[in-house]
Amino acid sequence: MTAPTRVPVRTRTSADLIRAEEPVLAHNYHPLPVVVARAEGTWVEDVEGRRYLDMLAGYSALNFGHRHPALVEAAHAQLDRLTLTSRAFHNDRLAEFAERLAQLTGQDMVLPMNTGAEAVESGIKVARKWAYDVKGVPADRATIVVAADNFHGRTTTIVSFSTDETARSGFGPFTPGFRVVPYNDLAALEAAVDETTAAVLIEPIQGEAGVVVPDEGYLTGVRELTHREGCLFIADEIQSGLGRTGRTLAVDHEGVVPDVLLLGKALGGGIVPVSAVVGRRDVLGVLRPGEHGSTFGGNPLAAAVGTAVVELLETGEFQRRAAELGTVLRDGLADLVGKGVVGFRSRGLWAGVDIDPALGTGREISQGLLGEGVLAKDTHGSTIRLAPPLTITEAELVSALGALARVLGRG
Ligand SMILES: *Cc1c(COP(=O)(O)O)cnc(C)c1O
């Protein structure tokens, strides 16, 4: 018997790995040229050991930073006990997750799913069912009113009501039953809602569109209009929710309570995909056994991590940090207006920054930031999205703003 010889792992550089992806990985993304190998808190490290400050935070899936100790501990403990049962059986983690998430969001019931797009799809199904069973809309006539420049995910039904040609083109035929109105326009919304309307589905702040914050009073107006017209208000808080804007939910800034909330991204703590439809009992209660489901939805690992996420949010610490550091971000960006920044929108630790197109595309600016050790991502054209982990320190935030100033100064 000879001892097994260890086959040496050929060390592949970042450049090797980027080259290796090209022939084997679908080209549906165009990542910035950095290959991340490990991360902790607000920092990631690439294959060569270079460190970067993460100012994107997985599009807000990493609100608590990379590998938050409480979340990693909850995941480890659950991995050692039970990971999956399917909903054919009960599991001992799901009740607490649902109770605490409902309590945190001021709602009654929870429908657990996995990805954001699934939460949106589930919300659409619930709204349609509610329209037929409760509102009395004639069969197959229900409509849902949505906003232009929305981003709700990538399924065939969801891209059916996207106004982004890149997201839609080539993927028809499209699902009927949606009406698109301009965002932040209550008169247009009012004109589109009629007796067939099951729901108004909007993002309280449009993330992918460039962190577009509606006028004060818009969300209140949507709430009043949907009450008056007898249709549901569904708020997609998948990116805006769970502390990002300085409150638990973006709708909290206007004290508005929608009938249905869609949550995702940060709900999984950056560890597992966890999403949920959260709503009133008379709305989510329309679903009967067999009418909707998901093999992985509500699995014990997801429920354990999701509960730990809710626990972090129950302290209010992250909402407070986002609000306080949000003023540092806003003031720092205000200083850059006229120095390469033509305008910006921000709420909490979330900003869409419009760069002077003469200085380069959003992607070129993001590449410049990469060179400065900062990870960020363009949304459209010359707009950069900044959404650091809510655990970022003031000094780190100031250093990221300094890096942006240097990149713009070179432009
Ligand atoms: C990311 C996102 C989604 C889709 O979530 P996935 O997990 O990528 O399917 C839906 N709505 C909003 C507002 C989002 O930001």
CSV table of C-alpha atoms and ligand atoms in Angstrom, one decimal:
chain,number,residue,atom,x,y,z
A,1,MET,CA,0.0,0.0,0.0
A,2,THR,CA,1.3,3.4,-0.9
A,3,ALA,CA,0.0,6.6,0.5
A,4,PRO,CA,-2.3,8.4,-1.9
A,5,THR,CA,-0.4,11.2,-3.6
A,6,ARG,CA,-2.0,14.5,-3.5
A,7,VAL,CA,-2.6,15.9,-6.9
A,8,PRO,CA,-1.3,19.5,-6.8
A,9,VAL,CA,-4.1,22.0,-7.5
A,10,ARG,CA,-2.9,24.1,-10.4
A,11,THR,CA,-3.2,27.6,-9.2
A,12,ARG,CA,-5.2,29.6,-11.6
A,13,THR,CA,-4.9,33.4,-11.7
A,14,SER,CA,-7.8,35.8,-12.0
A,15,ALA,CA,-7.0,36.2,-15.7
A,16,ASP,CA,-7.0,32.3,-16.2
A,17,LEU,CA,-10.4,32.0,-14.4
A,18,ILE,CA,-12.0,34.8,-16.4
A,19,ARG,CA,-10.7,33.2,-19.7
A,20,ALA,CA,-12.0,29.8,-18.5
A,21,GLU,CA,-15.5,31.1,-18.1
A,22,GLU,CA,-15.9,32.3,-21.6
A,23,PRO,CA,-16.6,29.0,-23.5
A,24,VAL,CA,-18.6,27.3,-20.7
A,25,LEU,CA,-20.7,29.9,-19.0
A,26,ALA,CA,-23.7,31.5,-20.6
A,27,HIS,CA,-23.0,35.2,-21.5
A,28,ASN,CA,-26.0,36.7,-19.7
A,29,TYR,CA,-23.7,38.9,-17.5
A,30,HIS,CA,-20.7,41.1,-18.2
A,31,PRO,CA,-18.9,41.1,-14.9
A,32,LEU,CA,-16.2,43.6,-13.9
A,33,PRO,CA,-12.8,41.9,-14.2
A,34,VAL,CA,-12.3,40.9,-10.6
A,35,VAL,CA,-12.4,37.3,-9.3
A,36,VAL,CA,-13.5,37.2,-5.7
A,37,ALA,CA,-12.2,34.4,-3.6
A,38,ARG,CA,-13.1,35.3,0.0
A,39,ALA,CA,-14.8,38.0,1.9
A,40,GLU,CA,-15.6,39.3,5.4
A,41,GLY,CA,-17.8,42.2,6.5
A,42,THR,CA,-17.4,45.1,4.0
A,43,TRP,CA,-14.3,43.7,2.3
A,44,VAL,CA,-13.7,41.1,-0.4
A,45,GLU,CA,-10.4,39.7,-1.6
A,46,ASP,CA,-9.6,38.5,-5.0
A,47,VAL,CA,-7.6,35.4,-6.1
A,48,GLU,CA,-4.3,37.3,-5.9
A,49,GLY,CA,-5.1,38.7,-2.4
A,50,ARG,CA,-6.0,42.2,-3.5
A,51,ARG,CA,-8.7,43.7,-1.2
A,52,TYR,CA,-11.7,45.7,-2.3
A,53,LEU,CA,-14.3,47.7,-0.3
A,54,ASP,CA,-17.7,46.3,-1.4
A,55,MET,CA,-20.0,49.2,-2.3
A,56,LEU,CA,-22.5,47.1,-4.1
A,57,ALA,CA,-23.3,44.4,-1.4
A,58,GLY,CA,-24.8,41.9,-3.8
A,59,TYR,CA,-27.4,44.4,-5.0
A,60,SER,CA,-28.5,44.6,-1.3
A,61,ALA,CA,-28.5,40.9,-0.7
A,62,LEU,CA,-25.5,41.6,1.6
A,63,ASN,CA,-27.1,44.3,3.8
A,64,PHE,CA,-25.4,42.8,6.9
A,65,GLY,CA,-22.0,42.4,5.1
A,66,HIS,CA,-20.3,39.2,4.1
A,67,ARG,CA,-20.5,36.3,6.5
A,68,HIS,CA,-22.1,38.2,9.4
A,69,PRO,CA,-21.1,36.1,12.5
A,70,ALA,CA,-24.7,35.7,13.8
A,71,LEU,CA,-25.9,34.6,10.3
A,72,VAL,CA,-23.0,32.2,9.7
A,73,GLU,CA,-23.6,30.7,13.2
A,74,ALA,CA,-27.3,30.2,12.5
A,75,ALA,CA,-26.5,28.6,9.2
A,76,HIS,CA,-23.8,26.3,10.7
A,77,ALA,CA,-26.1,25.2,13.6
A,78,GLN,CA,-28.9,24.4,11.2
A,79,LEU,CA,-26.6,22.6,8.7
A,80,ASP,CA,-25.7,20.3,11.6
A,81,ARG,CA,-29.4,19.5,12.4
A,82,LEU,CA,-31.8,19.6,9.4
A,83,THR,CA,-31.6,21.3,6.0
A,84,LEU,CA,-34.6,20.2,3.9
A,85,THR,CA,-38.0,18.5,4.5
A,86,SER,CA,-40.1,19.9,1.6
A,87,ARG,CA,-43.5,21.3,2.7
A,88,ALA,CA,-45.0,17.8,2.5
A,89,PHE,CA,-44.1,17.8,6.2
A,90,HIS,CA,-43.7,20.5,8.8
A,91,ASN,CA,-40.3,21.6,10.0
A,92,ASP,CA,-39.4,23.0,13.4
A,93,ARG,CA,-38.0,26.3,12.1
A,94,LEU,CA,-40.7,27.7,9.9
A,95,ALA,CA,-43.3,28.8,12.5
A,96,GLU,CA,-40.8,31.1,14.2
A,97,PHE,CA,-39.6,32.6,10.9
A,98,ALA,CA,-43.1,33.4,9.8
A,99,GLU,CA,-44.2,34.8,13.2
A,100,ARG,CA,-41.2,37.1,13.5
A,101,LEU,CA,-41.2,38.3,9.9
A,102,ALA,CA,-44.9,39.1,10.1
A,103,GLN,CA,-44.3,40.9,13.4
A,104,LEU,CA,-41.3,42.9,11.9
A,105,THR,CA,-43.3,44.0,8.9
A,106,GLY,CA,-46.6,44.6,10.6
A,107,GLN,CA,-48.4,42.0,8.5
A,108,ASP,CA,-50.4,38.8,9.2
A,109,MET,CA,-49.2,36.0,7.0
A,110,VAL,CA,-46.0,34.8,5.2
A,111,LEU,CA,-45.7,32.8,2.0
A,112,PRO,CA,-42.0,31.7,1.9
A,113,MET,CA,-40.3,31.3,-1.5
A,114,ASN,CA,-36.6,31.4,-2.6
A,115,THR,CA,-35.7,34.1,-5.2
A,116,GLY,CA,-37.1,37.6,-5.6
A,117,ALA,CA,-38.6,36.8,-9.0
A,118,GLU,CA,-40.5,33.9,-7.4
A,119,ALA,CA,-41.9,36.3,-4.7
A,120,VAL,CA,-43.1,38.6,-7.5
A,121,GLU,CA,-44.7,35.7,-9.4
A,122,SER,CA,-46.3,34.5,-6.2
A,123,GLY,CA,-47.6,38.0,-5.5
A,124,ILE,CA,-49.1,38.2,-8.9
A,125,LYS,CA,-50.9,34.9,-8.5
A,126,VAL,CA,-52.2,35.8,-5.1
A,127,ALA,CA,-53.5,39.2,-6.4
A,128,ARG,CA,-55.3,37.5,-9.3
A,129,LYS,CA,-56.8,34.8,-7.1
A,130,TRP,CA,-57.9,37.6,-4.7
A,131,ALA,CA,-59.5,39.5,-7.6
A,132,TYR,CA,-61.6,36.5,-8.7
A,133,ASP,CA,-62.5,35.1,-5.3
A,134,VAL,CA,-62.9,38.3,-3.2
A,135,LYS,CA,-63.4,41.2,-5.6
A,136,GLY,CA,-65.5,39.4,-8.1
A,137,VAL,CA,-63.5,40.2,-11.3
A,138,PRO,CA,-64.8,38.0,-14.2
A,139,ALA,CA,-62.6,34.9,-14.9
A,140,ASP,CA,-59.3,35.7,-16.7
A,141,ARG,CA,-60.0,39.4,-16.8
A,142,ALA,CA,-57.8,40.6,-13.9
A,143,THR,CA,-55.3,43.4,-14.6
A,144,ILE,CA,-52.3,44.5,-12.6
A,145,VAL,CA,-51.0,48.1,-13.0
A,146,VAL,CA,-47.2,48.5,-12.9
A,147,ALA,CA,-44.8,51.4,-13.4
A,148,ALA,CA,-42.5,52.1,-16.4
A,149,ASP,CA,-38.8,51.5,-15.8
A,150,ASN,CA,-39.7,48.9,-13.2
A,151,PHE,CA,-37.4,46.0,-12.3
A,152,HIS,CA,-39.2,43.0,-10.8
A,153,GLY,CA,-37.1,40.0,-12.0
A,154,ARG,CA,-36.4,37.9,-15.1
A,155,THR,CA,-39.2,35.3,-15.6
A,156,THR,CA,-41.3,35.3,-18.8
A,157,THR,CA,-44.3,36.9,-17.0
A,158,ILE,CA,-42.2,39.5,-15.3
A,159,VAL,CA,-40.3,40.6,-18.4
A,160,SER,CA,-43.8,40.8,-20.1
A,161,PHE,CA,-44.4,44.1,-18.2
A,162,SER,CA,-40.8,45.4,-18.3
A,163,THR,CA,-40.1,48.5,-20.4
A,164,ASP,CA,-36.5,47.6,-20.8
A,165,GLU,CA,-36.0,46.4,-24.4
A,166,THR,CA,-32.9,44.5,-23.5
A,167,ALA,CA,-34.8,42.5,-20.8
A,168,ARG,CA,-37.7,41.8,-23.1
A,169,SER,CA,-36.7,41.6,-26.7
A,170,GLY,CA,-36.6,38.1,-28.0
A,171,PHE,CA,-38.5,36.5,-25.1
A,172,GLY,CA,-42.1,36.9,-26.3
A,173,PRO,CA,-44.9,35.9,-26.5
A,174,PHE,CA,-45.7,37.9,-23.4
A,175,THR,CA,-48.1,37.3,-20.5
A,176,PRO,CA,-51.2,39.6,-20.9
A,177,GLY,CA,-53.0,41.3,-18.0
A,178,PHE,CA,-50.6,44.2,-17.2
A,179,ARG,CA,-50.9,47.9,-17.7
A,180,VAL,CA,-47.8,50.2,-17.6
A,181,VAL,CA,-48.1,53.8,-16.4
A,182,PRO,CA,-45.3,56.3,-15.7
A,183,TYR,CA,-43.7,56.1,-12.2
A,184,ASN,CA,-44.4,58.8,-9.7
A,185,ASP,CA,-47.6,59.9,-11.6
A,186,LEU,CA,-50.7,59.5,-9.6
A,187,ALA,CA,-53.0,60.8,-12.3
A,188,ALA,CA,-51.8,58.2,-14.8
A,189,LEU,CA,-52.2,55.5,-12.2
A,190,GLU,CA,-55.8,56.7,-11.5
A,191,ALA,CA,-56.6,56.6,-15.2
A,192,ALA,CA,-55.3,53.0,-15.6
A,193,VAL,CA,-57.1,51.5,-12.6
A,194,ASP,CA,-60.6,50.1,-13.2
A,195,GLU,CA,-63.0,47.4,-12.0
A,196,THR,CA,-60.7,44.7,-13.4
A,197,THR,CA,-57.7,45.9,-11.4
A,198,ALA,CA,-56.4,43.3,-9.0
A,199,ALA,CA,-53.4,45.3,-7.8
A,200,VAL,CA,-51.0,48.1,-8.3
A,201,LEU,CA,-47.5,46.7,-8.2
A,202,ILE,CA,-44.6,49.1,-7.7
A,203,GLU,CA,-41.2,49.5,-6.2
A,204,PRO,CA,-41.3,52.2,-3.4
A,205,ILE,CA,-37.9,53.3,-4.8
A,206,GLN,CA,-36.9,52.1,-8.2
A,207,GLY,CA,-33.5,50.4,-7.7
A,208,GLU,CA,-32.4,49.2,-11.1
A,209,ALA,CA,-33.8,52.4,-12.7
A,210,GLY,CA,-31.1,54.3,-10.8
A,211,VAL,CA,-32.4,54.6,-7.2
A,212,VAL,CA,-35.3,56.7,-8.3
A,213,VAL,CA,-37.1,58.1,-5.2
A,214,PRO,CA,-40.7,59.2,-5.9
A,215,ASP,CA,-42.0,62.6,-4.7
A,216,GLU,CA,-43.1,62.8,-1.1
A,217,GLY,CA,-46.7,61.8,-1.0
A,218,TYR,CA,-46.6,59.4,-4.0
A,219,LEU,CA,-46.7,56.3,-1.8
A,220,THR,CA,-49.5,57.8,0.3
A,221,GLY,CA,-51.3,58.6,-2.9
A,222,VAL,CA,-51.0,55.0,-4.1
A,223,ARG,CA,-52.3,53.7,-0.8
A,224,GLU,CA,-55.3,56.1,-0.9
A,225,LEU,CA,-56.1,55.3,-4.5
A,226,THR,CA,-55.9,51.6,-4.1
A,227,HIS,CA,-58.2,51.8,-1.0
A,228,ARG,CA,-60.7,53.9,-2.9
A,229,GLU,CA,-60.7,51.7,-6.0
A,230,GLY,CA,-60.8,48.5,-4.1
A,231,CYS,CA,-57.6,46.9,-5.4
A,232,LEU,CA,-54.4,45.7,-3.7
A,233,PHE,CA,-51.2,47.7,-3.2
A,234,ILE,CA,-48.2,45.4,-3.7
A,235,ALA,CA,-44.9,46.9,-2.7
A,236,ASP,CA,-41.8,45.2,-4.2
A,237,GLU,CA,-39.3,45.8,-1.3
A,238,ILE,CA,-36.9,43.2,-2.5
A,239,GLN,CA,-34.1,45.7,-2.9
A,240,SER,CA,-35.4,48.7,-0.9
A,241,GLY,CA,-36.4,46.8,2.2
A,242,LEU,CA,-34.8,45.4,5.3
A,243,GLY,CA,-32.9,48.4,6.5
A,244,ARG,CA,-31.4,49.7,3.3
A,245,THR,CA,-33.1,53.1,3.3
A,246,GLY,CA,-32.7,53.8,7.0
A,247,ARG,CA,-36.1,52.2,7.9
A,248,THR,CA,-37.1,48.6,8.0
A,249,LEU,CA,-39.1,49.2,4.8
A,250,ALA,CA,-39.0,52.0,2.3
A,251,VAL,CA,-42.8,52.5,2.6
A,252,ASP,CA,-42.2,53.3,6.3
A,253,HIS,CA,-40.8,56.7,5.3
A,254,GLU,CA,-44.4,57.7,4.5
A,255,GLY,CA,-46.0,55.5,7.2
A,256,VAL,CA,-47.8,53.6,4.5
A,257,VAL,CA,-48.9,49.9,4.9
A,258,PRO,CA,-49.3,48.1,1.6
A,259,ASP,CA,-51.6,45.0,1.4
A,260,VAL,CA,-48.8,42.8,0.2
A,261,LEU,CA,-45.0,43.2,0.6
A,262,LEU,CA,-42.5,41.3,-1.6
A,263,LEU,CA,-39.2,40.6,0.2
A,264,GLY,CA,-36.0,38.9,-0.9
A,265,LYS,CA,-32.3,39.6,-1.3
A,266,ALA,CA,-31.1,40.6,2.2
A,267,LEU,CA,-33.7,38.2,3.7
A,268,GLY,CA,-31.3,35.4,3.0
A,269,GLY,CA,-28.4,37.2,4.7
A,270,GLY,CA,-26.1,36.7,1.7
A,271,ILE,CA,-26.0,33.0,2.5
A,272,VAL,CA,-29.0,31.3,1.0
A,273,PRO,CA,-31.8,32.5,-1.3
A,274,VAL,CA,-34.8,33.4,0.8
A,275,SER,CA,-37.8,35.4,-0.4
A,276,ALA,CA,-41.3,35.9,0.9
A,277,VAL,CA,-44.7,37.4,0.1
A,278,VAL,CA,-46.0,39.0,3.3
A,279,GLY,CA,-49.5,40.3,3.6
A,280,ARG,CA,-52.9,40.5,5.2
A,281,ARG,CA,-54.8,37.3,6.1
A,282,ASP,CA,-57.7,38.2,3.9
A,283,VAL,CA,-55.3,38.4,0.9
A,284,LEU,CA,-52.8,35.6,1.4
A,285,GLY,CA,-55.6,33.5,2.9
A,286,VAL,CA,-57.0,33.0,-0.6
A,287,LEU,CA,-54.5,30.2,-1.4
A,288,ARG,CA,-55.7,26.7,-0.7
A,289,PRO,CA,-53.5,23.5,-0.6
A,290,GLY,CA,-52.1,22.6,-4.0
A,291,GLU,CA,-52.7,26.0,-5.6
A,292,HIS,CA,-49.1,27.2,-5.1
A,293,GLY,CA,-45.8,25.9,-3.8
A,294,SER,CA,-42.1,25.5,-4.0
A,295,THR,CA,-39.9,22.5,-3.2
A,296,PHE,CA,-37.3,24.7,-1.4
A,297,GLY,CA,-39.6,27.5,-0.2
A,298,GLY,CA,-39.5,27.6,3.6
A,299,ASN,CA,-36.8,25.0,4.0
A,300,PRO,CA,-35.3,24.8,7.5
A,301,LEU,CA,-31.9,26.2,6.5
A,302,ALA,CA,-33.6,29.2,4.8
A,303,ALA,CA,-35.9,29.6,7.8
A,304,ALA,CA,-33.1,29.5,10.3
A,305,VAL,CA,-31.0,32.1,8.4
A,306,GLY,CA,-34.1,34.2,7.7
A,307,THR,CA,-35.0,34.2,11.4
A,308,ALA,CA,-31.5,35.3,12.2
A,309,VAL,CA,-31.8,38.2,9.7
A,310,VAL,CA,-35.1,39.2,11.3
A,311,GLU,CA,-33.4,39.1,14.7
A,312,LEU,CA,-30.7,41.5,13.5
A,313,LEU,CA,-33.4,43.9,12.1
A,314,GLU,CA,-35.4,43.7,15.4
A,315,THR,CA,-32.6,45.6,17.1
A,316,GLY,CA,-33.1,48.6,14.9
A,317,GLU,CA,-29.3,49.0,14.8
A,318,PHE,CA,-28.9,48.5,11.0
A,319,GLN,CA,-31.8,50.9,10.2
A,320,ARG,CA,-30.2,53.5,12.4
A,321,ARG,CA,-26.7,53.0,10.8
A,322,ALA,CA,-28.3,53.3,7.3
A,323,ALA,CA,-30.0,56.5,8.3
A,324,GLU,CA,-27.0,58.1,10.0
A,325,LEU,CA,-24.4,57.1,7.5
A,326,GLY,CA,-26.9,57.9,4.8
A,327,THR,CA,-26.4,61.6,5.6
A,328,VAL,CA,-22.6,61.1,5.2
A,329,LEU,CA,-23.2,59.5,1.8
A,330,ARG,CA,-25.6,62.3,0.8
A,331,ASP,CA,-23.3,65.1,1.9
A,332,GLY,CA,-20.3,63.4,0.3
A,333,LEU,CA,-22.1,63.1,-3.0
A,334,ALA,CA,-23.4,66.7,-2.8
A,335,ASP,CA,-19.8,67.8,-2.6
A,336,LEU,CA,-19.1,66.0,-5.9
A,337,VAL,CA,-21.9,67.7,-7.8
A,338,GLY,CA,-20.3,69.8,-10.5
A,339,LYS,CA,-17.0,67.9,-10.0
A,340,GLY,CA,-18.0,65.0,-12.3
A,341,VAL,CA,-21.3,64.2,-10.7
A,342,VAL,CA,-24.3,65.8,-12.5
A,343,GLY,CA,-26.9,64.7,-10.0
A,344,PHE,CA,-27.8,61.9,-7.6
A,345,ARG,CA,-30.6,60.4,-5.6
A,346,SER,CA,-30.2,58.8,-2.3
A,347,ARG,CA,-32.1,57.4,0.7
A,348,GLY,CA,-30.2,55.8,3.5
A,349,LEU,CA,-27.2,53.9,2.4
A,350,TRP,CA,-28.4,53.7,-1.2
A,351,ALA,CA,-27.6,56.1,-4.0
A,352,GLY,CA,-27.9,56.4,-7.8
A,353,VAL,CA,-25.2,58.7,-9.0
A,354,ASP,CA,-25.4,60.3,-12.5
A,355,ILE,CA,-21.8,60.8,-13.8
A,356,ASP,CA,-21.0,63.5,-16.4
A,357,PRO,CA,-21.2,61.3,-19.6
A,358,ALA,CA,-18.1,63.2,-20.9
A,359,LEU,CA,-16.1,61.4,-18.2
A,360,GLY,CA,-17.1,58.0,-19.3
A,361,THR,CA,-19.8,55.4,-19.2
A,362,GLY,CA,-21.0,54.0,-15.9
A,363,ARG,CA,-19.0,50.9,-16.6
A,364,GLU,CA,-15.7,52.9,-17.2
A,365,ILE,CA,-16.2,54.7,-13.9
A,366,SER,CA,-16.9,51.3,-12.2
A,367,GLN,CA,-13.6,50.0,-13.7
A,368,GLY,CA,-11.9,53.1,-12.4
A,369,LEU,CA,-13.3,52.4,-8.9
A,370,LEU,CA,-12.1,48.8,-9.2
A,371,GLY,CA,-8.6,50.2,-9.8
A,372,GLU,CA,-9.0,52.2,-6.6
A,373,GLY,CA,-10.0,49.1,-4.6
A,374,VAL,CA,-13.8,49.8,-4.6
A,375,LEU,CA,-16.5,47.5,-6.0
A,376,ALA,CA,-19.5,49.3,-7.5
A,377,LYS,CA,-21.7,48.8,-10.5
A,378,ASP,CA,-23.4,50.9,-13.1
A,379,THR,CA,-27.1,50.6,-13.6
A,380,HIS,CA,-28.0,52.3,-16.9
A,381,GLY,CA,-25.8,54.6,-19.0
A,382,SER,CA,-23.7,56.8,-16.8
A,383,THR,CA,-25.4,56.1,-13.5
A,384,ILE,CA,-23.6,54.2,-10.7
A,385,ARG,CA,-25.4,52.5,-7.9
A,386,LEU,CA,-23.8,52.7,-4.4
A,387,ALA,CA,-25.3,50.3,-1.8
A,388,PRO,CA,-22.6,49.3,0.7
A,389,PRO,CA,-23.3,46.8,3.5
A,390,LEU,CA,-25.1,48.5,6.3
A,391,THR,CA,-22.1,47.5,8.5
A,392,ILE,CA,-19.8,49.9,6.7
A,393,THR,CA,-17.9,52.3,9.0
A,394,GLU,CA,-17.9,56.1,8.4
A,395,ALA,CA,-14.2,56.0,7.6
A,396,GLU,CA,-14.8,53.3,5.0
A,397,LEU,CA,-17.6,55.2,3.4
A,398,VAL,CA,-15.5,58.4,3.3
A,399,SER,CA,-12.7,56.5,1.7
A,400,ALA,CA,-15.1,55.2,-1.0
A,401,LEU,CA,-16.2,58.7,-1.7
A,402,GLY,CA,-12.6,59.8,-1.9
A,403,ALA,CA,-11.9,57.0,-4.5
A,404,LEU,CA,-14.9,58.2,-6.5
A,405,ALA,CA,-13.6,61.8,-6.4
A,406,ARG,CA,-10.2,60.6,-7.6
A,407,VAL,CA,-11.7,58.6,-10.5
A,408,LEU,CA,-13.8,61.5,-11.5
A,409,GLY,CA,-10.9,63.9,-11.2
A,410,ARG,CA,-8.9,61.8,-13.7
A,411,GLY,CA,-11.8,61.7,-16.2
B,1,LIG,C1,-33.5,41.8,-7.5
B,1,LIG,C2,-34.9,42.2,-7.6
B,1,LIG,C3,-35.9,41.3,-8.0
B,1,LIG,C4,-35.6,39.9,-8.4
B,1,LIG,O1,-34.9,39.1,-7.5
B,1,LIG,P1,-34.1,37.8,-7.9
B,1,LIG,O2,-33.7,37.2,-6.6
B,1,LIG,O3,-32.9,38.3,-8.7
B,1,LIG,O4,-35.0,37.0,-8.7
B,1,LIG,C5,-37.2,41.7,-8.0
B,1,LIG,N1,-37.5,43.0,-7.6
B,1,LIG,C6,-36.6,43.9,-7.2
B,1,LIG,C7,-37.1,45.3,-6.8
B,1,LIG,C8,-35.3,43.5,-7.2
B,1,LIG,O5,-34.3,44.5,-6.9
